[in-house]
C-alpha cells in the first residue's frame, strides 16, 4: 500500500463513511497522517455526512486539577451503538473541559499550561481536524458559574444569573446585565432567542417559570421576559426538577419527574418529556420513560439530562449506564447505553456533538 500514490489512496478512502475513516485513522501513524492531511480533508468534506454523537463532559474534579492521563473527549455513536474517543492532546492547556458543541466545533474551558495563575480561557476546537483557537480572555468567575450556549463559532453566549456575555466574531465580548429572578436552569439557545427556567417560588416550595430573551434586542430592551399563556395551566407544577433541552427546529423539550400529586414532597411515577412549539406556544407529550426503566432512577435523589433534537440522555447516581430516548425513527424508543467510560458518581453531563471534517474554528 505504501507504493500507491497518495492521491490514489485518498480517492480510495474518500469512498468510506466518516465513521469508517475515523476507525482507520486509529490503526497506525501512517493511516493517521494519510487521513488527516489537508488534501484528504478537503476531498472528504464534500462527500461524508456528519455523525450525530453524544459527548460526555469530564467529571467536575477533572476540571480543577491536573490529570496525568491524556485529555480526551468520550462520545457515543447511537447509530453504531459504540463508544469512541477523540484525543485532545493537541491542545496546549491543562485539563481541558469540553462544555458545548455546534456544527462540528467543540467549546471547552482550558487553563494555560504556562500561566502561574489559574486563569481559564474559552477555546474553540475541532477534534477531527485537531485545530483550535482561543476566544478573547474572560475572568475565572465565568468558567466557574457560567453556562456556555452556542449555535455557531460566531454566536457564543456565557450566561449567569446576573449577566450575560455575547461573542459575535468581533474579537470582543459584549456584556449585558440580567434581570432574571433566580439562577437560570438549563438555558438553551434557539435561533435568536435564549430560553431558561427560573424558580420564582418561596424558599420552601419551588415554582418554575419559563423566561426568554432575544439576542438581537439585548442592547435596546430589558433582557428577560416571562413566557406564559393562561391555557398552559399547571404544566410547570406537574414536573419535579424540570429542565430544558433544545428540540428540532422551533421546538423546546422540557424534562422532569412526573409528580404523583401536588403535595410538597410528592413522589414521581416516571420521567416525562414535554414539547413546546414556539410558533403556536402549545405543549404536547413527546415521551415518558417506561416504568421498568424508571425503577432504576427512583432510588436516586436527582438525575441529569442532556441531548438535543430527537435524542435525550438520562443519568443518575449508582446506575452505571445511561438511559436514551431516541425519536429519530419517529417512534420514541427507549434503551440503555452500557459501558460508560470514566469513574465518577454516575451523574453524567454532556452535549450533542455533530462530528464532521469540514468545521474549522
XYZ file of C-alpha atoms in Angstrom, residues 6 42 45-46 61 82 162 193 196 227 242 260 290 319 324 336 350 360-361:
19
model
C -1.179 9.466 -2.063
C -10.873 18.857 1.604
C -15.682 17.209 3.325
C -17.965 17.288 0.292
C -12.967 17.090 39.743
C -20.402 2.041 20.370
C -26.526 38.447 36.960
C -33.503 33.585 21.449
C -34.269 29.217 30.608
C -43.140 33.362 28.524
C -37.718 20.327 35.301
C -47.907 11.674 41.576
C -41.055 3.053 30.744
C -26.859 3.232 37.903
C -31.598 7.087 25.981
C -29.929 1.587 27.815
C -22.885 16.068 28.189
C -12.835 24.944 11.154
C -12.700 27.316 14.144
